[in-house]
Amino acid sequence: MIAITEGLFTDGAQPCLIGGRHVESGRIVFPCPGGDARYAPETLPNKGTVWSWTIQRFRPKSPPYTGPEAFEPFAIAYIELTGAVIVEGPLINVAFDAITIGMPVETVLVPHATDAQGRTVMSYAFTPVQEGSTHG
Amino acid sequence: MADVYVVGVGIHPFGRTDGLSGLQQGAYAVRQALSDAGLDWNDVQFGFGGSDSSGNADSIVNELGLTGLPVINVKNGCATGGSAMIGAWQGIASGQYDVGVALGFDKHPRGAFNAMPAEYNLPNWYGEVGMMVTTQFFAMKLQRYMAAYGITNTTLGRVAEKAFDNAVHAEHAWRRAPVDLDTILNSQMINDPLTKYMFCSPGEGGVALILASEKKARELGRTDVRVKAAAVRTRPPGSFEVFAPSVDIERGGAPTLLASKAAFEMAGLGPKDIDVAQLQDTESGAEIMHMAENGFCADGEQEEWLAEGWSRIGGKLPVNTDGGCLACGEPIGASGLRQVYENVIQLRGLGGGRQVPGDPKTAYTHVYGAPGISGVTILQR
């Protein structure tokens, strides 16, 4: 297994995206700009709410897209990670007609593709928070 | 700054033209604009021009003649045409020149634009997971706007229906057959809530404007259309733009708000003074949101505007009288100048079946594009 890129997310039971905090202004961006001393890595909240969304109904052009050739439409969303920043990412485990702005979601890691060495390439996504979930 | 006049306009029909390069379509437009102005290529003292994917505008001398004139290449995304016009306008307004050309052309392959992350200073993974797609942004900006201001799918459909109705009367438009509202609403979904007929397509075309000083315009008997304002702006903090992996929670302005304000101030006019407007309609929702961002209505009022036909020809503010990007397609470098071309036709009263009634005197154009840039012009007769 390999991450799609280094420094994008933490793993573990509650994975989190890693943003960048502008040292002077405190403004948070995602991802953390590489090689830029003005930004310090900042672990972002695991949870948030859907800020906006759409369904990607056609296969994005390759390159740059490296998803499966056999394309299935997928949901894409901007998620407001509470108190931090709004980030863009795929939304999974949800019926397209059940997506609403304000829906609570959490960050998860998902397999994106298999690389030339046969390793599973992991990326991030968001999934609706399960009923009864007690994770803080 | 001295007054500047549009003394000639030319356009190569938008759409697909096998056998002609983008640059050749640009040259066609320049020849037509020169003929319209009653000038020769030898009379043109300088030019600004560009394309997004059809090469450099200064190669136009190979097509039109090696007169030695300076041609400055502009590459400014969707604002390429608008920026070329600003360059030409400033060259004349400053008093340096009497006659210049603003030129835009392009020729894109079929399908959505194929942007690569590195071109936008983004990491490769952003494209690998399938987010380097402009249509997603338009859909998500719109989805949130619709929820906030009660805009319905029917209103999105009405924007496209109007575009195709107007284009029937525009010789330079690409898609010139009416499409009924049900067909638009029920066509293939591309990025929810936007269907196939609600998106413009990358295409081909060329546009040229000949600008002149007052002295030269008088000589030519062409003092009818004056440039009152031309402004391009990049994005302010807190705006929401194409290709943004993250967005600030604290919302800010938008490049269109800045460009619009600057142009209105430059012209000494306000939204209520405008008689006809061409607004960036990359998709139906863009036209709706840009009506408000440019100050022509309040957020949410577009429901009533579209239901009542107020943005149709004959309405209180006709918008995209030639069918806009939805019906003309979007050759990036040419698109902004097409809007100005259309306004000149309207101000001259030569719109034929799409002519705005009541002798329009002021005309407004607006373009928007990646990575958060907007250009506005105001013409006055």
Short mmCIF file of C-alpha atoms in Angstrom, two decimals:
data_model
loop_
_atom_site.label_atom_id
_atom_site.label_comp_id
_atom_site.label_asym_id
_atom_site.label_seq_id
_atom_site.Cartn_x
_atom_site.Cartn_y
_atom_site.Cartn_z
CA MET A 1 0.00 0.00 0.00
CA ILE A 2 1.20 3.48 -0.81
CA ALA A 3 -0.27 6.96 -0.32
CA ILE A 4 -1.14 8.89 -3.50
CA THR A 5 1.32 11.49 -2.24
CA GLU A 6 3.27 12.03 0.96
CA GLY A 7 1.98 14.44 3.57
CA LEU A 8 -1.61 14.56 2.36
CA PHE A 9 -3.31 12.73 5.23
CA THR A 10 -2.72 10.84 8.50
CA ASP A 11 -3.88 7.24 8.79
CA GLY A 12 -5.28 5.32 11.77
CA ALA A 13 -8.85 4.85 13.04
CA GLN A 14 -9.78 8.45 12.31
CA PRO A 15 -7.70 9.61 9.36
CA CYS A 16 -7.29 13.34 8.87
CA LEU A 17 -6.21 15.53 5.98
CA ILE A 18 -3.08 17.59 6.48
CA GLY A 19 -3.47 21.24 5.57
CA GLY A 20 -1.09 24.14 5.88
CA ARG A 21 -1.42 27.00 8.36
CA HIS A 22 -0.06 30.34 7.17
CA VAL A 23 2.30 31.16 9.99
CA GLU A 24 1.60 34.91 10.00
CA SER A 25 -2.12 35.13 9.22
CA GLY A 26 -3.34 31.79 10.57
CA ARG A 27 -5.22 31.13 7.32
CA ILE A 28 -5.53 27.41 6.58
CA VAL A 29 -5.18 25.94 3.09
CA PHE A 30 -5.23 22.40 1.72
CA PRO A 31 -2.97 20.73 0.77
CA CYS A 32 0.01 22.12 2.70
CA PRO A 33 2.19 23.95 0.15
CA GLY A 34 5.44 22.02 -0.19
CA GLY A 35 8.75 23.76 0.35
CA ASP A 36 7.12 26.97 1.52
CA ALA A 37 8.36 28.15 4.93
CA ARG A 38 5.37 30.47 5.26
CA TYR A 39 3.14 27.44 5.90
CA ALA A 40 3.31 24.89 8.74
CA PRO A 41 1.57 21.49 8.39
CA GLU A 42 -1.73 21.38 10.31
CA THR A 43 -3.80 18.24 10.95
CA LEU A 44 -7.35 19.12 9.93
CA PRO A 45 -10.53 17.97 11.73
CA ASN A 46 -11.73 14.49 10.70
CA LYS A 47 -15.35 15.65 10.50
CA GLY A 48 -17.29 18.27 8.63
CA THR A 49 -20.39 19.01 6.58
CA VAL A 50 -21.17 19.07 2.86
CA TRP A 51 -20.72 22.68 1.59
CA SER A 52 -21.58 21.88 -2.02
CA TRP A 53 -21.56 18.83 -4.29
CA THR A 54 -22.06 17.43 -7.78
CA ILE A 55 -21.93 14.09 -9.56
CA GLN A 56 -19.11 13.47 -12.04
CA ARG A 57 -21.12 11.75 -14.79
CA PHE A 58 -18.39 11.44 -17.44
CA ARG A 59 -14.90 9.99 -17.20
CA PRO A 60 -12.36 12.80 -16.68
CA LYS A 61 -9.67 12.90 -19.36
CA SER A 62 -6.49 10.85 -18.88
CA PRO A 63 -4.00 12.22 -18.25
CA PRO A 64 -4.31 13.46 -15.60
CA TYR A 65 -7.09 11.11 -14.35
CA THR A 66 -5.80 7.67 -13.25
CA GLY A 67 -9.09 6.11 -12.08
CA PRO A 68 -10.51 2.91 -13.56
CA GLU A 69 -11.07 2.65 -17.34
CA ALA A 70 -14.50 1.18 -16.62
CA PHE A 71 -15.96 4.43 -15.40
CA GLU A 72 -18.73 4.68 -12.83
CA PRO A 73 -20.14 8.12 -11.96
CA PHE A 74 -18.96 9.39 -8.58
CA ALA A 75 -19.96 12.15 -6.19
CA ILE A 76 -17.58 15.01 -5.57
CA ALA A 77 -18.03 17.60 -2.83
CA TYR A 78 -16.62 20.54 -0.97
CA ILE A 79 -16.58 19.69 2.74
CA GLU A 80 -16.44 22.35 5.44
CA LEU A 81 -14.06 20.83 7.99
CA THR A 82 -15.42 22.44 11.11
CA GLY A 83 -13.58 25.58 12.07
CA ALA A 84 -10.68 24.98 9.67
CA VAL A 85 -11.18 25.14 5.90
CA ILE A 86 -13.44 23.92 3.07
CA VAL A 87 -11.78 21.08 1.10
CA GLU A 88 -12.63 19.27 -2.12
CA GLY A 89 -12.89 15.48 -2.33
CA PRO A 90 -14.93 12.47 -3.40
CA LEU A 91 -18.05 11.57 -1.40
CA ILE A 92 -18.69 7.81 -1.04
CA ASN A 93 -21.20 5.39 0.48
CA VAL A 94 -24.16 7.65 -0.28
CA ALA A 95 -27.01 7.52 -2.79
CA PHE A 96 -26.66 10.44 -5.21
CA ASP A 97 -30.21 11.61 -4.51
CA ALA A 98 -29.59 11.56 -0.75
CA ILE A 99 -26.78 14.15 -0.79
CA THR A 100 -27.69 17.45 0.83
CA ILE A 101 -25.81 20.60 1.74
CA GLY A 102 -25.11 20.48 5.48
CA MET A 103 -24.95 16.65 5.62
CA PRO A 104 -22.41 15.53 8.31
CA VAL A 105 -19.46 13.56 6.93
CA GLU A 106 -16.10 12.21 8.07
CA THR A 107 -12.74 11.65 6.38
CA VAL A 108 -11.82 8.11 5.30
CA LEU A 109 -8.98 6.58 3.28
CA VAL A 110 -9.90 4.65 0.12
CA PRO A 111 -8.04 2.68 -2.53
CA HIS A 112 -7.76 4.84 -5.67
CA ALA A 113 -5.80 2.68 -8.14
CA THR A 114 -3.03 0.10 -8.46
CA ASP A 115 0.39 1.41 -9.46
CA ALA A 116 2.89 -0.14 -11.91
CA GLN A 117 4.45 -2.19 -9.07
CA GLY A 118 1.05 -3.66 -8.16
CA ARG A 119 0.72 -1.61 -4.99
CA THR A 120 -2.64 -0.21 -3.92
CA VAL A 121 -2.56 3.58 -4.09
CA MET A 122 -4.53 5.11 -1.22
CA SER A 123 -6.34 8.45 -1.37
CA TYR A 124 -8.96 10.19 0.76
CA ALA A 125 -12.72 10.58 0.57
CA PHE A 126 -15.63 11.59 2.73
CA THR A 127 -18.47 9.38 3.93
CA PRO A 128 -21.68 10.21 5.78
CA VAL A 129 -21.26 9.98 9.56
CA GLN A 130 -22.95 6.74 10.68
CA GLU A 131 -25.95 6.91 13.00
CA GLY A 132 -24.84 6.30 16.57
CA SER A 133 -21.20 7.02 15.82
CA THR A 134 -19.58 8.21 19.00
CA HIS A 135 -16.27 9.26 17.56
CA GLY A 136 -15.41 12.74 18.75
CA MET B 1 -6.90 59.47 -21.46
CA ALA B 2 -8.20 60.26 -24.93
CA ASP B 3 -11.42 58.77 -26.32
CA VAL B 4 -11.11 55.52 -28.27
CA TYR B 5 -13.56 54.31 -30.91
CA VAL B 6 -14.38 50.88 -32.35
CA VAL B 7 -14.18 51.62 -36.08
CA GLY B 8 -14.22 48.08 -37.45
CA VAL B 9 -15.33 44.61 -36.38
CA GLY B 10 -14.87 41.19 -37.92
CA ILE B 11 -15.66 37.62 -36.98
CA HIS B 12 -14.99 34.17 -38.35
CA PRO B 13 -18.10 32.08 -37.67
CA PHE B 14 -17.78 30.03 -34.47
CA GLY B 15 -18.10 26.25 -34.48
CA ARG B 16 -15.88 23.84 -36.37
CA THR B 17 -13.99 24.78 -39.54
CA ASP B 18 -11.92 21.90 -40.88
CA GLY B 19 -8.97 23.03 -42.95
CA LEU B 20 -8.50 26.43 -41.30
CA SER B 21 -6.17 26.90 -38.34
CA GLY B 22 -7.16 29.07 -35.43
CA LEU B 23 -4.74 31.74 -36.64
CA GLN B 24 -6.26 31.67 -40.13
CA GLN B 25 -9.69 32.19 -38.62
CA GLY B 26 -8.19 35.15 -36.76
CA ALA B 27 -6.77 36.53 -40.03
CA TYR B 28 -10.20 36.16 -41.65
CA ALA B 29 -11.66 38.24 -38.83
CA VAL B 30 -8.98 40.94 -39.20
CA ARG B 31 -9.61 41.23 -42.96
CA GLN B 32 -13.33 41.59 -42.32
CA ALA B 33 -12.72 44.20 -39.60
CA LEU B 34 -10.39 46.20 -41.88
CA SER B 35 -12.96 46.13 -44.65
CA ASP B 36 -15.63 47.23 -42.18
CA ALA B 37 -13.44 50.17 -41.10
CA GLY B 38 -12.38 51.07 -44.64
CA LEU B 39 -8.71 50.51 -43.82
CA ASP B 40 -5.82 48.42 -45.14
CA TRP B 41 -3.50 46.22 -43.06
CA ASN B 42 -0.80 48.82 -43.84
CA ASP B 43 -2.79 51.37 -41.84
CA VAL B 44 -2.67 49.31 -38.64
CA GLN B 45 0.07 50.68 -36.37
CA PHE B 46 0.06 47.99 -33.66
CA GLY B 47 -1.82 45.00 -32.33
CA PHE B 48 -2.57 42.99 -29.22
CA GLY B 49 -3.87 39.46 -29.58
CA GLY B 50 -3.82 35.89 -28.48
CA SER B 51 -5.19 32.40 -28.29
CA ASP B 52 -5.18 29.75 -25.62
CA SER B 53 -4.21 26.78 -27.77
CA SER B 54 -3.67 28.04 -31.34
CA GLY B 55 -0.34 29.75 -31.05
CA ASN B 56 0.93 33.29 -31.01
CA ALA B 57 -0.99 36.21 -32.48
CA ASP B 58 2.12 37.88 -33.88
CA SER B 59 2.30 35.11 -36.50
CA ILE B 60 -0.69 36.90 -38.06
CA VAL B 61 1.83 38.95 -40.08
CA ASN B 62 2.48 35.83 -42.17
CA GLU B 63 -1.17 35.89 -43.19
CA LEU B 64 -1.73 39.63 -43.50
CA GLY B 65 1.56 41.20 -44.49
CA LEU B 66 5.04 41.92 -43.17
CA THR B 67 4.48 45.58 -42.40
CA GLY B 68 6.81 45.56 -39.41
CA LEU B 69 4.12 46.54 -36.94
CA PRO B 70 4.47 45.52 -33.27
CA VAL B 71 2.09 42.74 -32.18
CA ILE B 72 2.03 41.87 -28.50
CA ASN B 73 0.97 38.30 -27.65
CA VAL B 74 -1.59 37.94 -24.87
CA LYS B 75 -2.19 34.69 -23.01
CA ASN B 76 -4.68 35.37 -20.27
CA GLY B 77 -7.01 32.37 -20.21
CA CYS B 78 -10.64 33.28 -20.80
CA ALA B 79 -9.73 36.96 -20.50
CA THR B 80 -7.30 36.78 -23.45
CA GLY B 81 -9.62 38.74 -25.76
CA GLY B 82 -10.51 41.28 -23.09
CA SER B 83 -6.86 41.77 -22.22
CA ALA B 84 -5.96 42.24 -25.90
CA MET B 85 -8.65 44.89 -26.13
CA ILE B 86 -7.31 46.67 -23.04
CA GLY B 87 -3.85 46.70 -24.60
CA ALA B 88 -5.13 48.16 -27.85
CA TRP B 89 -7.33 50.65 -26.02
CA GLN B 90 -4.46 51.88 -23.83
CA GLY B 91 -2.16 52.23 -26.85
CA ILE B 92 -4.61 54.66 -28.41
CA ALA B 93 -5.97 56.30 -25.25
CA SER B 94 -2.40 57.21 -24.25
CA GLY B 95 -1.98 59.11 -27.51
CA GLN B 96 0.82 56.85 -28.75
CA TYR B 97 -1.11 55.43 -31.70
CA ASP B 98 -4.12 56.24 -33.90
CA VAL B 99 -5.08 52.76 -35.19
CA GLY B 100 -4.68 49.34 -33.61
CA VAL B 101 -6.13 45.86 -33.76
CA ALA B 102 -7.33 43.62 -30.92
CA LEU B 103 -7.42 40.02 -32.04
CA GLY B 104 -8.51 36.72 -30.50
CA PHE B 105 -8.78 33.24 -32.02
CA ASP B 106 -8.74 29.59 -31.03
CA LYS B 107 -9.30 26.03 -32.12
CA HIS B 108 -9.94 23.39 -29.44
CA PRO B 109 -10.42 19.64 -29.84
CA ARG B 110 -13.77 18.07 -28.98
CA GLY B 111 -14.74 17.37 -25.38
CA ALA B 112 -14.08 19.10 -22.08
CA PHE B 113 -10.89 21.12 -21.64
CA ASN B 114 -7.97 18.90 -20.68
CA ALA B 115 -6.19 20.90 -18.02
CA MET B 116 -3.09 19.54 -16.30
CA PRO B 117 -2.38 20.26 -12.62
CA ALA B 118 1.14 21.61 -13.20
CA GLU B 119 -0.23 24.36 -15.46
CA TYR B 120 -2.07 25.70 -12.42
CA ASN B 121 0.62 25.09 -9.81
CA LEU B 122 -1.39 22.17 -8.38
CA PRO B 123 -0.09 18.77 -7.23
CA ASN B 124 -0.49 15.82 -9.61
CA TRP B 125 -2.79 13.85 -7.26
CA TYR B 126 -5.47 16.52 -7.71
CA GLY B 127 -5.80 15.53 -11.35
CA GLU B 128 -5.19 11.80 -10.76
CA VAL B 129 -8.28 11.45 -8.53
CA GLY B 130 -10.49 13.21 -11.09
CA MET B 131 -10.89 16.75 -9.74
CA MET B 132 -9.09 18.62 -12.55
CA VAL B 133 -12.45 19.12 -14.28
CA THR B 134 -13.80 22.65 -14.84
CA THR B 135 -17.41 21.50 -15.11
CA GLN B 136 -17.33 20.23 -11.51
CA PHE B 137 -16.52 23.70 -10.26
CA PHE B 138 -19.33 25.32 -12.21
CA ALA B 139 -21.78 22.71 -10.93
CA MET B 140 -20.69 23.09 -7.31
CA LYS B 141 -20.66 26.89 -7.31
CA LEU B 142 -24.15 26.73 -8.81
CA GLN B 143 -25.47 23.99 -6.51
CA ARG B 144 -24.70 26.10 -3.48
CA TYR B 145 -26.06 29.27 -5.09
CA MET B 146 -29.33 27.53 -6.02
CA ALA B 147 -29.81 26.26 -2.46
CA ALA B 148 -29.05 29.68 -0.97
CA TYR B 149 -31.26 31.74 -3.29
CA GLY B 150 -34.00 29.37 -4.42
CA ILE B 151 -33.00 29.04 -8.08
CA THR B 152 -34.80 26.15 -9.81
CA ASN B 153 -33.76 23.73 -12.56
CA THR B 154 -36.47 25.22 -14.78
CA THR B 155 -34.70 28.58 -14.61
CA LEU B 156 -31.43 26.92 -15.68
CA GLY B 157 -33.30 25.43 -18.61
CA ARG B 158 -34.80 28.79 -19.57
CA VAL B 159 -31.32 30.32 -19.87
CA ALA B 160 -30.32 27.67 -22.42
CA GLU B 161 -33.67 27.90 -24.23
CA LYS B 162 -33.15 31.67 -24.63
CA ALA B 163 -29.60 31.18 -25.90
CA PHE B 164 -30.67 28.84 -28.71
CA ASP B 165 -33.66 31.04 -29.59
CA ASN B 166 -31.37 34.09 -29.93
CA ALA B 167 -28.73 32.21 -31.93
CA VAL B 168 -31.24 31.41 -34.67
CA HIS B 169 -30.70 35.03 -35.75
CA ALA B 170 -26.90 35.21 -35.27
CA GLU B 171 -24.94 34.23 -38.38
CA HIS B 172 -21.73 33.72 -36.42
CA ALA B 173 -23.30 31.34 -33.87
CA TRP B 174 -22.57 27.59 -33.88
CA ARG B 175 -25.83 26.03 -32.67
CA ARG B 176 -28.61 27.87 -34.47
CA ALA B 177 -31.64 25.62 -33.94
CA PRO B 178 -34.09 26.18 -31.09
CA VAL B 179 -34.17 23.52 -28.35
CA ASP B 180 -37.32 23.26 -26.25
CA LEU B 181 -37.28 23.48 -22.47
CA ASP B 182 -38.24 19.83 -21.86
CA THR B 183 -35.43 18.59 -24.09
CA ILE B 184 -32.94 20.80 -22.27
CA LEU B 185 -34.11 19.70 -18.81
CA ASN B 186 -34.27 16.00 -19.71
CA SER B 187 -31.04 15.74 -21.71
CA GLN B 188 -28.02 13.82 -20.41
CA MET B 189 -26.86 14.96 -16.97
CA ILE B 190 -23.20 16.04 -17.10
CA ASN B 191 -22.46 17.45 -13.64
CA ASP B 192 -25.60 17.74 -11.51
CA PRO B 193 -27.64 19.96 -11.78
CA LEU B 194 -26.32 20.78 -15.27
CA THR B 195 -27.44 18.85 -18.35
CA LYS B 196 -25.76 18.62 -21.75
CA TYR B 197 -27.64 21.57 -23.25
CA MET B 198 -26.78 23.78 -20.26
CA PHE B 199 -23.03 23.66 -20.99
CA CYS B 200 -21.12 25.40 -23.73
CA SER B 201 -18.60 23.39 -25.75
CA PRO B 202 -15.00 24.25 -26.55
CA GLY B 203 -14.98 25.27 -30.22
CA GLU B 204 -13.28 27.38 -32.87
CA GLY B 205 -13.47 30.93 -34.11
CA GLY B 206 -11.76 34.29 -34.51
CA VAL B 207 -12.70 37.91 -33.76
CA ALA B 208 -10.96 41.21 -34.51
CA LEU B 209 -11.70 44.78 -33.50
CA ILE B 210 -10.08 47.84 -35.06
CA LEU B 211 -9.75 50.63 -32.50
CA ALA B 212 -8.95 54.21 -33.42
CA SER B 213 -8.35 57.66 -31.97
CA GLU B 214 -11.03 60.32 -32.29
CA LYS B 215 -9.07 62.02 -35.10
CA LYS B 216 -8.83 58.80 -37.11
CA ALA B 217 -12.44 57.81 -36.34
CA ARG B 218 -13.63 61.19 -37.70
CA GLU B 219 -11.58 60.70 -40.87
CA LEU B 220 -13.28 57.34 -41.32
CA GLY B 221 -16.74 58.68 -40.46
CA ARG B 222 -16.93 56.08 -37.71
CA THR B 223 -17.48 57.91 -34.44
CA ASP B 224 -20.57 55.92 -33.51
CA VAL B 225 -19.19 53.44 -30.94
CA ARG B 226 -16.87 54.55 -28.16
CA VAL B 227 -15.01 52.43 -25.57
CA LYS B 228 -16.10 53.75 -22.18
CA ALA B 229 -14.37 51.15 -20.02
CA ALA B 230 -12.28 48.00 -20.14
CA ALA B 231 -11.03 46.29 -16.98
CA VAL B 232 -9.56 42.91 -16.05
CA ARG B 233 -9.22 41.73 -12.46
CA THR B 234 -7.77 38.67 -10.71
CA ARG B 235 -9.32 37.08 -7.64
CA PRO B 236 -9.56 38.64 -4.17
CA PRO B 237 -9.13 36.70 -0.88
CA GLY B 238 -11.99 34.35 0.00
CA SER B 239 -13.28 33.90 -3.54
CA PHE B 240 -14.32 30.48 -4.89
CA GLU B 241 -12.65 29.61 -8.18
CA VAL B 242 -11.97 26.88 -10.71
CA PHE B 243 -9.36 24.29 -9.60
CA ALA B 244 -9.44 25.06 -5.87
CA PRO B 245 -8.52 22.10 -3.61
CA SER B 246 -9.58 24.30 -0.69
CA VAL B 247 -11.74 27.35 -0.07
CA ASP B 248 -11.72 29.74 2.90
CA ILE B 249 -14.66 29.33 5.29
CA GLU B 250 -14.79 33.10 5.54
CA ARG B 251 -16.30 34.04 2.20
CA GLY B 252 -14.87 36.97 0.28
CA GLY B 253 -15.45 38.71 -3.02
CA ALA B 254 -15.12 37.54 -6.59
CA PRO B 255 -13.04 38.75 -9.54
CA THR B 256 -16.24 39.66 -11.38
CA LEU B 257 -17.31 41.99 -8.56
CA LEU B 258 -13.96 43.80 -8.83
CA ALA B 259 -13.89 44.02 -12.64
CA SER B 260 -17.51 45.16 -12.81
CA LYS B 261 -17.02 47.86 -10.18
CA ALA B 262 -13.85 49.11 -11.87
CA ALA B 263 -15.52 49.27 -15.29
CA PHE B 264 -18.61 51.07 -14.03
CA GLU B 265 -16.43 53.63 -12.24
CA MET B 266 -14.31 54.11 -15.34
CA ALA B 267 -17.40 54.67 -17.46
CA GLY B 268 -19.22 56.82 -14.91
CA LEU B 269 -22.22 54.55 -15.34
CA GLY B 270 -24.16 52.02 -13.25
CA PRO B 271 -25.99 48.77 -13.98
CA LYS B 272 -29.30 50.59 -14.55
CA ASP B 273 -27.73 52.57 -17.41
CA ILE B 274 -26.92 49.45 -19.46
CA ASP B 275 -29.18 48.60 -22.43
CA VAL B 276 -27.72 45.23 -23.50
CA ALA B 277 -25.30 42.82 -21.82
CA GLN B 278 -23.19 39.83 -22.85
CA LEU B 279 -22.35 37.82 -19.71
CA GLN B 280 -20.09 34.77 -19.40
CA ASP B 281 -22.38 31.75 -19.76
CA THR B 282 -20.00 28.81 -19.62
CA GLU B 283 -23.12 27.07 -18.39
CA SER B 284 -26.67 28.21 -17.65
CA GLY B 285 -25.97 28.82 -13.98
CA ALA B 286 -23.00 31.04 -14.75
CA GLU B 287 -25.26 33.47 -16.60
CA ILE B 288 -27.63 33.50 -13.63
CA MET B 289 -24.92 34.10 -11.05
CA HIS B 290 -23.17 36.66 -13.25
CA MET B 291 -26.39 38.67 -13.63
CA ALA B 292 -26.14 39.33 -9.88
CA GLU B 293 -22.33 39.58 -9.65
CA ASN B 294 -22.35 42.30 -12.31
CA GLY B 295 -25.04 44.22 -10.43
CA PHE B 296 -27.98 43.77 -12.80
CA CYS B 297 -30.25 42.09 -10.22
CA ALA B 298 -30.22 40.91 -6.62
CA ASP B 299 -29.39 37.29 -5.73
CA GLY B 300 -32.51 35.19 -6.23
CA GLU B 301 -34.34 37.66 -8.49
CA GLN B 302 -33.21 35.64 -11.52
CA GLU B 303 -36.18 33.28 -11.00
CA GLU B 304 -38.54 36.11 -11.84
CA TRP B 305 -36.25 37.51 -14.56
CA LEU B 306 -36.19 34.25 -16.51
CA ALA B 307 -39.87 33.43 -15.92
CA GLU B 308 -40.88 36.90 -17.16
CA GLY B 309 -38.41 36.95 -20.05
CA TRP B 310 -36.71 40.13 -18.83
CA SER B 311 -33.32 38.99 -20.17
CA ARG B 312 -34.74 38.09 -23.57
CA ILE B 313 -34.47 40.38 -26.59
CA GLY B 314 -37.23 42.90 -25.95
CA GLY B 315 -36.93 42.45 -22.16
CA LYS B 316 -35.70 45.14 -19.82
CA LEU B 317 -32.08 43.96 -20.11
CA PRO B 318 -31.40 41.57 -23.01
CA VAL B 319 -28.56 39.18 -22.06
CA ASN B 320 -26.45 37.19 -24.54
CA THR B 321 -28.27 38.37 -27.63
CA ASP B 322 -26.26 36.14 -30.00
CA GLY B 323 -26.77 33.03 -27.87
CA GLY B 324 -23.60 33.54 -25.83
CA CYS B 325 -21.14 30.74 -25.20
CA LEU B 326 -24.02 28.25 -24.94
CA ALA B 327 -24.87 28.67 -28.63
CA CYS B 328 -21.57 30.00 -30.01
CA GLY B 329 -19.23 27.62 -28.19
CA GLU B 330 -16.09 28.81 -26.45
CA PRO B 331 -12.89 29.27 -28.42
CA ILE B 332 -11.15 30.71 -25.36
CA GLY B 333 -9.05 33.39 -27.05
CA ALA B 334 -11.91 34.66 -29.20
CA SER B 335 -14.82 34.41 -26.80
CA GLY B 336 -14.47 37.73 -24.96
CA LEU B 337 -14.08 39.67 -28.21
CA ARG B 338 -17.15 37.94 -29.66
CA GLN B 339 -19.13 39.60 -26.90
CA VAL B 340 -17.72 43.00 -27.87
CA TYR B 341 -18.40 42.27 -31.56
CA GLU B 342 -22.02 41.48 -30.72
CA ASN B 343 -22.37 44.70 -28.75
CA VAL B 344 -21.01 46.77 -31.64
CA ILE B 345 -23.56 45.13 -33.95
CA GLN B 346 -26.33 45.90 -31.45
CA LEU B 347 -25.23 49.53 -30.96
CA ARG B 348 -25.11 50.03 -34.72
CA GLY B 349 -28.65 48.63 -34.97
CA LEU B 350 -27.56 45.83 -37.33
CA GLY B 351 -28.75 42.86 -35.24
CA GLY B 352 -31.54 41.89 -37.64
CA GLY B 353 -33.80 39.27 -36.04
CA ARG B 354 -31.88 39.57 -32.76
CA GLN B 355 -31.70 43.38 -32.68
CA VAL B 356 -32.50 44.84 -29.27
CA PRO B 357 -35.37 47.29 -29.78
CA GLY B 358 -35.40 50.88 -28.51
CA ASP B 359 -32.11 52.08 -30.00
CA PRO B 360 -29.66 50.74 -27.36
CA LYS B 361 -26.92 53.20 -26.37
CA THR B 362 -24.85 51.35 -23.77
CA ALA B 363 -23.55 47.80 -23.97
CA TYR B 364 -21.71 45.65 -21.40
CA THR B 365 -19.51 42.55 -21.73
CA HIS B 366 -18.22 40.21 -19.04
CA VAL B 367 -15.91 37.18 -19.22
CA TYR B 368 -14.85 34.85 -16.42
CA GLY B 369 -12.33 32.03 -16.39
CA ALA B 370 -9.65 29.99 -14.67
CA PRO B 371 -7.96 30.47 -12.32
CA GLY B 372 -10.22 33.29 -11.16
CA ILE B 373 -10.04 36.13 -13.65
CA SER B 374 -12.71 38.43 -14.98
CA GLY B 375 -12.87 41.06 -17.71
CA VAL B 376 -15.53 43.71 -18.33
CA THR B 377 -15.99 46.24 -21.13
CA ILE B 378 -18.56 48.99 -21.61
CA LEU B 379 -19.28 50.55 -25.00
CA GLN B 380 -21.42 53.59 -25.65
CA ARG B 381 -22.95 55.03 -28.76
#
